[in-house]
């Protein structure tokens, strides 16, 4: 019995895989295994012999069985270990930077502008792109006969001939949101409205659909100086430089009095567009003190409140900031252009983290 014990315990500890271990099990304690046969022979023994051999054989069988189990588990641990070594993955590797998509420069600039004005206490307002002519024109002090209506190259919606209601228009500017916001919020208020606007116009700096941000601040103590400060702060923050040369030009809009247009110094030479240098000026916004009639149309008492307003071309300032010479490329959906001018989708513009990277 001692021989059997030594033989199997050493064979088991020497087994190198689960298949040979299974063979050993059959050979030792299987139905016809060496130890099982011994146990079967107990019947032929005298009761005295059996009393001694029985427990000893049982103990041997138990010992062999537990050696089998122990070896099996250490073999499978080793096999697992081996497999894991092969499947090891270095999770510290940086993610692959190949980007599938990117943020369009318009969306990027939209986000940057919103971030800057939010910091000055402006909240974001919205209005419909298909607008009634009252909100788009009349409420903004542009009556039916006013030349501004013709100048705007408006897209009108279709009405049946016997329908004498005025047609809706694709809004020609974001200014109607001024009226809608005054109606909804009342005074005081401070809002910006970024959005799409439409005009029948097409060249290097004009497309039939483009983007504006409207700004409106109404309170009891608002002046042109506040407007000028706000716009200068904005331009510095947006272009991420301390000095950008601005030109405030006296102008005329029906909805502001007085009115000013703002141009920015730039250079177009060599098919490149650069800000802050050169002899060219690019108009980026219209602005002024809100006309009393406009406040009145928005339900606000012009004898108590004043306001300043501005309308800024998002596409224009995107062209200037990112050196994009042709506006039409924004809307071509050319993947090569988007890959070149697009922004990382994971970099959200922020005043603390940086507007653009
Ligand atoms: N709505 C004007 C346009 O589209 C821009 C504008 C000028 C907006 C003066 C304003 C403003 O709010 O005060 O040309």
CSV table of C-alpha atoms and ligand atoms in Angstrom, one decimal:
chain,number,residue,atom,x,y,z
A,1,UNK,CA,0.0,0.0,0.0
A,2,UNK,CA,2.9,2.3,0.8
A,3,UNK,CA,4.3,1.6,-2.7
A,4,UNK,CA,1.0,2.5,-4.3
A,5,UNK,CA,0.8,5.7,-2.3
A,6,UNK,CA,4.3,6.8,-3.3
A,7,UNK,CA,3.8,5.8,-6.9
A,8,UNK,CA,0.6,7.8,-7.4
A,9,UNK,CA,1.5,10.8,-5.3
A,10,UNK,CA,4.7,11.3,-7.3
A,11,UNK,CA,3.0,10.6,-10.7
A,12,UNK,CA,0.3,13.2,-9.8
A,13,UNK,CA,2.7,15.9,-8.7
A,14,UNK,CA,4.7,15.3,-11.9
A,15,UNK,CA,1.6,15.5,-14.2
A,16,UNK,CA,2.0,18.5,-16.5
A,17,UNK,CA,-1.5,18.8,-18.0
A,18,UNK,CA,-5.1,18.1,-17.2
A,19,UNK,CA,-5.3,15.2,-19.7
A,20,UNK,CA,-2.5,13.2,-18.2
A,21,UNK,CA,-4.0,13.9,-14.8
A,22,UNK,CA,-7.3,12.4,-15.9
A,23,UNK,CA,-5.4,9.3,-17.1
A,24,UNK,CA,-3.8,8.9,-13.7
A,25,UNK,CA,-7.2,9.2,-12.0
A,26,UNK,CA,-8.6,6.4,-14.1
A,27,UNK,CA,-5.5,4.3,-13.5
A,28,UNK,CA,-5.7,4.7,-9.7
A,29,UNK,CA,-9.3,5.2,-8.6
A,30,UNK,CA,-11.3,4.7,-11.8
A,31,UNK,CA,-13.7,1.7,-11.9
A,32,UNK,CA,-10.8,-0.7,-12.9
A,33,UNK,CA,-8.1,1.4,-11.2
A,34,UNK,CA,-5.4,-0.2,-9.1
A,35,UNK,CA,-6.7,1.2,-5.8
A,36,UNK,CA,-10.3,0.3,-6.7
A,37,UNK,CA,-9.4,-3.2,-7.5
A,38,UNK,CA,-7.6,-3.5,-4.2
A,39,UNK,CA,-10.8,-2.3,-2.4
A,40,UNK,CA,-12.8,-4.9,-4.3
A,41,UNK,CA,-10.5,-7.6,-3.0
A,42,UNK,CA,-11.4,-6.7,0.6
A,43,UNK,CA,-14.3,-9.1,0.3
A,44,UNK,CA,-12.0,-12.0,0.0
A,45,UNK,CA,-10.1,-11.1,3.2
A,46,UNK,CA,-10.7,-12.5,6.6
A,47,UNK,CA,-12.6,-10.1,8.9
A,48,UNK,CA,-9.4,-9.3,10.8
A,49,UNK,CA,-7.5,-8.5,7.7
A,50,UNK,CA,-10.3,-6.4,6.4
A,51,UNK,CA,-10.5,-4.4,9.6
A,52,UNK,CA,-7.0,-3.3,9.1
A,53,UNK,CA,-6.8,-3.0,5.3
A,54,UNK,CA,-10.3,-1.4,4.8
A,55,UNK,CA,-9.6,2.0,6.6
A,56,UNK,CA,-6.1,2.1,5.2
A,57,UNK,CA,-7.3,1.7,1.6
A,58,UNK,CA,-10.0,4.3,2.2
A,59,UNK,CA,-7.5,6.7,3.6
A,60,UNK,CA,-5.2,6.0,0.6
A,61,UNK,CA,-8.1,6.6,-1.8
A,62,UNK,CA,-9.0,9.9,-0.1
A,63,UNK,CA,-5.4,11.0,-0.2
A,64,UNK,CA,-5.0,10.2,-3.9
A,65,UNK,CA,-8.3,11.9,-4.7
A,66,UNK,CA,-7.3,15.1,-2.8
A,67,UNK,CA,-3.9,15.1,-4.5
A,68,UNK,CA,-5.7,14.8,-7.9
A,69,UNK,CA,-8.0,17.8,-7.0
A,70,UNK,CA,-5.1,19.9,-5.7
A,71,UNK,CA,-2.9,19.2,-8.8
A,72,UNK,CA,-5.8,19.9,-11.1
A,73,UNK,CA,-6.5,23.2,-9.6
A,74,UNK,CA,-2.9,24.3,-9.7
A,75,UNK,CA,-2.7,23.1,-13.3
A,76,UNK,CA,-5.7,25.2,-14.2
A,77,UNK,CA,-4.4,28.2,-12.3
A,78,UNK,CA,-1.2,27.9,-14.3
A,79,UNK,CA,-3.2,27.6,-17.6
A,80,UNK,CA,-5.2,30.7,-16.7
A,81,UNK,CA,-2.0,32.5,-15.8
A,82,UNK,CA,-0.5,31.6,-19.1
A,83,UNK,CA,-3.6,32.7,-21.0
A,84,UNK,CA,-3.8,36.0,-19.1
A,85,UNK,CA,-0.2,36.7,-20.0
A,86,UNK,CA,-1.0,36.3,-23.6
A,87,UNK,CA,-4.1,38.5,-23.4
A,88,UNK,CA,-2.4,41.2,-21.3
A,89,UNK,CA,-3.5,44.7,-22.3
A,90,UNK,CA,-1.6,47.9,-21.4
A,91,UNK,CA,-4.5,50.1,-20.3
A,92,UNK,CA,-2.1,53.0,-19.8
A,93,UNK,CA,-1.7,53.4,-23.5
A,94,UNK,CA,-3.1,56.8,-24.7
A,95,UNK,CA,-6.3,56.6,-26.7
A,96,UNK,CA,-5.9,56.8,-30.5
A,97,UNK,CA,-6.3,60.4,-31.6
A,98,UNK,CA,-7.6,59.7,-35.1
A,99,UNK,CA,-10.9,61.6,-35.0
A,100,UNK,CA,-13.9,60.5,-36.9
A,101,UNK,CA,-15.8,63.7,-36.7
A,102,UNK,CA,-15.2,67.3,-35.8
A,103,UNK,CA,-17.1,70.4,-34.6
A,104,UNK,CA,-17.9,72.8,-37.5
A,105,UNK,CA,-16.3,76.3,-37.0
A,106,UNK,CA,-19.7,77.9,-36.9
A,107,UNK,CA,-20.7,75.6,-34.0
A,108,UNK,CA,-17.4,76.3,-32.3
A,109,UNK,CA,-17.8,80.1,-32.6
A,110,UNK,CA,-21.4,79.9,-31.5
A,111,UNK,CA,-20.2,78.2,-28.4
A,112,UNK,CA,-17.4,80.7,-27.8
A,113,UNK,CA,-19.7,83.7,-28.2
A,114,UNK,CA,-22.3,82.2,-25.8
A,115,UNK,CA,-19.6,81.5,-23.3
A,116,UNK,CA,-18.3,85.1,-23.3
A,117,UNK,CA,-21.7,86.8,-23.1
A,118,UNK,CA,-22.9,84.3,-20.4
A,119,UNK,CA,-20.0,85.5,-18.3
A,120,UNK,CA,-21.4,89.1,-18.7
A,121,UNK,CA,-24.8,88.0,-17.5
A,122,UNK,CA,-26.5,87.5,-20.8
A,123,UNK,CA,-28.8,84.5,-21.1
A,124,UNK,CA,-29.7,82.7,-24.4
A,125,UNK,CA,-33.0,83.4,-26.1
A,126,UNK,CA,-34.5,81.8,-29.2
A,127,UNK,CA,-37.1,82.6,-31.8
A,128,UNK,CA,-38.5,80.9,-35.0
A,129,UNK,CA,-36.7,81.0,-38.3
A,130,UNK,CA,-40.0,81.4,-40.1
A,131,UNK,CA,-41.2,84.7,-38.8
A,132,UNK,CA,-44.3,86.9,-39.2
A,133,UNK,CA,-43.6,90.2,-41.0
A,134,UNK,CA,-44.7,92.0,-37.9
A,135,UNK,CA,-41.9,90.6,-35.7
A,136,UNK,CA,-39.3,90.7,-38.5
A,137,UNK,CA,-40.2,94.3,-39.7
A,138,UNK,CA,-43.1,96.3,-38.2
A,139,UNK,CA,-42.3,95.8,-34.6
A,140,UNK,CA,-38.7,96.8,-35.3
A,141,UNK,CA,-39.9,100.1,-36.8
A,142,UNK,CA,-39.6,99.0,-40.4
A,143,UNK,CA,-43.1,99.8,-41.8
A,144,UNK,CA,-44.3,98.4,-45.1
A,145,UNK,CA,-43.0,101.2,-47.3
A,146,UNK,CA,-39.6,101.4,-45.6
A,147,UNK,CA,-36.7,100.9,-48.0
A,148,UNK,CA,-35.0,98.5,-45.5
A,149,UNK,CA,-37.6,95.9,-46.5
A,150,UNK,CA,-36.3,96.0,-50.1
A,151,UNK,CA,-32.7,96.2,-49.1
A,152,UNK,CA,-32.9,93.0,-47.0
A,153,UNK,CA,-33.5,90.7,-50.1
A,154,UNK,CA,-36.1,88.9,-48.1
A,155,UNK,CA,-37.4,85.3,-48.8
A,156,UNK,CA,-41.2,85.3,-48.6
A,157,UNK,CA,-43.3,82.3,-48.1
A,158,UNK,CA,-46.1,81.5,-50.5
A,159,UNK,CA,-49.8,82.6,-50.0
A,160,UNK,CA,-52.8,81.8,-52.1
A,161,UNK,CA,-53.9,84.8,-54.2
A,162,UNK,CA,-57.2,85.2,-52.3
A,163,UNK,CA,-55.4,85.1,-49.0
A,164,UNK,CA,-54.8,88.7,-48.0
A,165,UNK,CA,-52.9,88.1,-44.8
A,166,UNK,CA,-49.2,89.2,-45.1
A,167,UNK,CA,-46.9,86.3,-45.9
A,168,UNK,CA,-44.4,85.0,-43.4
A,169,UNK,CA,-40.8,85.5,-44.1
A,170,UNK,CA,-37.6,83.6,-43.5
A,171,UNK,CA,-36.2,85.9,-40.8
A,172,UNK,CA,-33.7,88.3,-42.3
A,173,UNK,CA,-32.0,89.0,-39.0
A,174,UNK,CA,-32.2,87.8,-35.3
A,175,UNK,CA,-33.6,91.2,-34.3
A,176,UNK,CA,-37.2,89.9,-34.1
A,177,UNK,CA,-36.1,87.9,-31.0
A,178,UNK,CA,-35.6,91.3,-29.3
A,179,UNK,CA,-39.4,91.8,-29.5
A,180,UNK,CA,-40.2,88.2,-28.5
A,181,UNK,CA,-37.9,88.4,-25.5
A,182,UNK,CA,-39.2,91.8,-24.3
A,183,UNK,CA,-42.7,90.3,-24.5
A,184,UNK,CA,-41.7,87.1,-22.7
A,185,UNK,CA,-39.3,88.5,-20.0
A,186,UNK,CA,-40.1,92.2,-19.7
A,187,UNK,CA,-37.6,94.7,-18.2
A,188,UNK,CA,-34.9,94.6,-17.1
A,189,UNK,CA,-33.4,92.0,-19.4
A,190,UNK,CA,-30.1,90.9,-20.8
A,191,UNK,CA,-30.2,88.3,-23.6
A,192,UNK,CA,-28.3,87.1,-26.6
A,193,UNK,CA,-29.9,85.2,-29.4
A,194,UNK,CA,-27.6,83.1,-31.7
A,195,UNK,CA,-29.4,81.8,-34.8
A,196,UNK,CA,-29.8,81.3,-38.5
A,197,UNK,CA,-31.0,84.1,-40.8
A,198,UNK,CA,-31.7,84.2,-44.5
A,199,UNK,CA,-31.2,86.7,-47.4
A,200,UNK,CA,-31.1,86.3,-51.1
A,201,UNK,CA,-27.5,87.1,-51.5
A,202,UNK,CA,-24.4,85.2,-52.7
A,203,UNK,CA,-20.7,86.1,-53.0
A,204,UNK,CA,-17.4,85.6,-51.1
A,205,UNK,CA,-18.8,87.1,-47.9
A,206,UNK,CA,-22.5,86.4,-48.3
A,207,UNK,CA,-24.6,83.2,-48.4
A,208,UNK,CA,-28.4,82.9,-48.5
A,209,UNK,CA,-28.3,81.4,-45.0
A,210,UNK,CA,-25.9,82.7,-42.4
A,211,UNK,CA,-25.7,83.2,-38.7
A,212,UNK,CA,-26.1,86.2,-36.3
A,213,UNK,CA,-26.1,86.7,-32.6
A,214,UNK,CA,-28.5,89.4,-31.4
A,215,UNK,CA,-27.7,91.1,-28.1
A,216,UNK,CA,-30.2,93.1,-26.1
A,217,UNK,CA,-29.8,94.8,-22.7
A,218,UNK,CA,-32.7,96.8,-21.2
A,219,UNK,CA,-32.6,98.6,-17.9
A,220,UNK,CA,-33.2,102.0,-16.3
A,221,UNK,CA,-29.6,103.2,-16.7
A,222,UNK,CA,-28.2,101.9,-19.9
A,223,UNK,CA,-26.1,104.0,-22.2
A,224,UNK,CA,-24.1,103.9,-25.4
A,225,UNK,CA,-21.0,103.7,-23.2
A,226,UNK,CA,-22.2,100.4,-21.8
A,227,UNK,CA,-22.7,99.1,-25.3
A,228,UNK,CA,-19.2,100.2,-26.4
A,229,UNK,CA,-17.6,98.6,-23.3
A,230,UNK,CA,-19.5,95.4,-23.8
A,231,UNK,CA,-18.5,95.1,-27.4
A,232,UNK,CA,-14.9,95.9,-26.8
A,233,UNK,CA,-14.7,93.3,-23.9
A,234,UNK,CA,-16.3,90.8,-26.2
A,235,UNK,CA,-13.9,91.3,-29.1
A,236,UNK,CA,-10.9,91.1,-26.8
A,237,UNK,CA,-12.1,87.9,-25.3
A,238,UNK,CA,-13.2,86.4,-28.6
A,239,UNK,CA,-10.1,87.1,-30.5
A,240,UNK,CA,-8.0,86.1,-27.4
A,241,UNK,CA,-5.8,89.2,-27.8
A,242,UNK,CA,-5.5,92.5,-25.8
A,243,UNK,CA,-5.5,94.7,-28.8
A,244,UNK,CA,-7.8,94.5,-31.8
A,245,UNK,CA,-8.5,97.7,-33.7
A,246,UNK,CA,-12.2,98.5,-33.9
A,247,UNK,CA,-13.9,101.2,-35.8
A,248,UNK,CA,-17.2,102.6,-34.6
A,249,UNK,CA,-18.9,104.2,-37.6
A,250,UNK,CA,-22.1,106.3,-37.2
A,251,UNK,CA,-24.8,104.5,-39.1
A,252,UNK,CA,-28.5,104.1,-39.4
A,253,UNK,CA,-30.9,101.3,-38.5
A,254,UNK,CA,-34.7,101.8,-38.1
A,255,UNK,CA,-34.6,100.0,-34.8
A,256,UNK,CA,-31.8,102.0,-33.1
A,257,UNK,CA,-31.1,105.7,-32.4
A,258,UNK,CA,-28.3,106.5,-32.4
A,259,UNK,CA,-26.8,103.6,-34.4
A,260,UNK,CA,-23.2,102.5,-35.0
A,261,UNK,CA,-21.6,99.9,-37.2
A,262,UNK,CA,-18.4,98.2,-36.0
A,263,UNK,CA,-15.6,97.2,-38.3
A,264,UNK,CA,-12.4,95.4,-37.5
A,265,UNK,CA,-9.0,96.0,-39.0
A,266,UNK,CA,-7.9,93.1,-41.2
A,267,UNK,CA,-5.8,92.1,-44.2
A,268,UNK,CA,-7.0,90.1,-47.2
A,269,UNK,CA,-3.8,90.0,-49.2
A,270,UNK,CA,-2.5,86.8,-50.7
A,271,UNK,CA,-5.8,84.9,-50.3
A,272,UNK,CA,-5.2,84.9,-46.6
A,273,UNK,CA,-7.4,86.7,-44.0
A,274,UNK,CA,-5.6,88.2,-41.0
A,275,UNK,CA,-7.0,90.4,-38.2
A,276,UNK,CA,-5.3,93.3,-36.4
A,277,UNK,CA,-3.1,94.3,-39.3
A,278,UNK,CA,-3.4,95.7,-42.9
A,279,UNK,CA,-5.5,98.4,-44.5
A,280,UNK,CA,-8.8,96.6,-44.9
A,281,UNK,CA,-11.8,96.8,-42.6
A,282,UNK,CA,-14.5,94.1,-42.2
A,283,UNK,CA,-17.9,95.0,-40.9
A,284,UNK,CA,-18.8,92.6,-38.1
A,285,UNK,CA,-21.8,94.1,-36.4
A,286,UNK,CA,-24.5,96.7,-36.2
A,287,UNK,CA,-25.5,98.2,-32.9
A,288,UNK,CA,-27.2,101.2,-31.2
A,289,UNK,CA,-29.6,102.4,-28.6
A,290,UNK,CA,-32.9,100.7,-28.9
A,291,UNK,CA,-35.5,103.0,-30.6
A,292,UNK,CA,-38.4,104.0,-28.2
A,293,UNK,CA,-40.9,102.6,-30.7
A,294,UNK,CA,-39.2,99.2,-30.5
A,295,UNK,CA,-39.3,99.1,-26.7
A,296,UNK,CA,-42.9,100.1,-27.0
A,297,UNK,CA,-43.7,97.3,-29.5
A,298,UNK,CA,-42.1,94.9,-27.0
A,299,UNK,CA,-44.4,96.1,-24.2
A,300,UNK,CA,-41.8,98.1,-22.4
A,301,UNK,CA,-42.3,101.7,-21.3
A,302,UNK,CA,-39.6,103.8,-23.1
A,303,UNK,CA,-40.0,106.7,-20.6
A,304,UNK,CA,-38.7,104.4,-17.9
A,305,UNK,CA,-36.3,102.1,-19.7
A,306,UNK,CA,-33.6,102.3,-22.3
A,307,UNK,CA,-31.6,99.6,-24.0
A,308,UNK,CA,-28.7,98.8,-26.2
A,309,UNK,CA,-28.7,96.2,-28.9
A,310,UNK,CA,-26.4,94.7,-31.4
A,311,UNK,CA,-26.4,92.2,-34.2
A,312,UNK,CA,-23.2,90.3,-34.9
A,313,UNK,CA,-22.3,88.1,-37.8
A,314,UNK,CA,-21.1,84.7,-36.5
A,315,UNK,CA,-19.8,83.6,-39.8
A,316,UNK,CA,-17.9,86.9,-40.3
A,317,UNK,CA,-16.1,86.6,-36.9
A,318,UNK,CA,-15.4,82.9,-37.6
A,319,UNK,CA,-13.7,83.8,-40.9
A,320,UNK,CA,-11.6,86.5,-39.1
A,321,UNK,CA,-10.6,84.4,-36.2
A,322,UNK,CA,-9.7,81.3,-38.0
A,323,UNK,CA,-8.4,82.9,-41.3
A,324,UNK,CA,-11.1,81.5,-43.6
A,325,UNK,CA,-11.2,83.6,-46.7
A,326,UNK,CA,-14.4,82.4,-48.4
A,327,UNK,CA,-17.7,82.2,-46.5
A,328,UNK,CA,-19.2,79.8,-49.0
A,329,UNK,CA,-16.8,77.0,-48.0
A,330,UNK,CA,-18.6,76.9,-44.6
A,331,UNK,CA,-21.6,75.3,-46.3
A,332,UNK,CA,-20.0,73.1,-48.9
A,333,UNK,CA,-19.8,70.0,-46.6
A,334,UNK,CA,-16.4,69.3,-48.1
A,335,UNK,CA,-14.9,66.7,-45.7
A,336,UNK,CA,-11.3,67.8,-46.4
A,337,UNK,CA,-12.3,71.4,-45.4
A,338,UNK,CA,-14.0,70.1,-42.3
A,339,UNK,CA,-11.1,68.0,-41.3
A,340,UNK,CA,-8.8,71.0,-41.7
A,341,UNK,CA,-10.9,73.7,-40.0
A,342,UNK,CA,-13.0,71.5,-37.6
A,343,UNK,CA,-12.5,71.4,-33.9
A,344,UNK,CA,-12.0,68.5,-31.5
A,345,UNK,CA,-15.5,67.3,-30.4
A,346,UNK,CA,-14.2,66.9,-26.8
A,347,UNK,CA,-12.9,70.4,-26.3
A,348,UNK,CA,-15.8,72.5,-25.1
A,349,UNK,CA,-15.0,76.2,-25.3
A,350,UNK,CA,-14.7,77.7,-21.8
A,351,UNK,CA,-13.3,81.0,-20.4
A,352,UNK,CA,-11.3,79.1,-17.9
A,353,UNK,CA,-10.1,76.1,-20.0
A,354,UNK,CA,-9.6,78.2,-23.1
A,355,UNK,CA,-12.0,79.2,-25.9
A,356,UNK,CA,-10.1,77.6,-28.8
A,357,UNK,CA,-7.2,75.2,-28.8
B,1,LIG,N1,-30.4,93.5,-37.7
B,1,LIG,C1,-29.3,94.1,-38.3
B,1,LIG,C2,-28.9,93.4,-39.5
B,1,LIG,O1,-29.2,92.3,-39.7
B,1,LIG,C3,-28.1,94.2,-37.4
B,1,LIG,C4,-28.4,95.0,-36.2
B,1,LIG,C5,-28.1,96.3,-36.2
B,1,LIG,C6,-28.9,94.4,-35.0
B,1,LIG,C7,-28.3,97.1,-35.1
B,1,LIG,C8,-29.1,95.2,-33.9
B,1,LIG,C9,-28.8,96.6,-34.0
B,1,LIG,O2,-29.6,94.7,-32.8
B,1,LIG,O3,-29.0,97.3,-32.9
B,1,LIG,O4,-28.3,94.0,-40.4
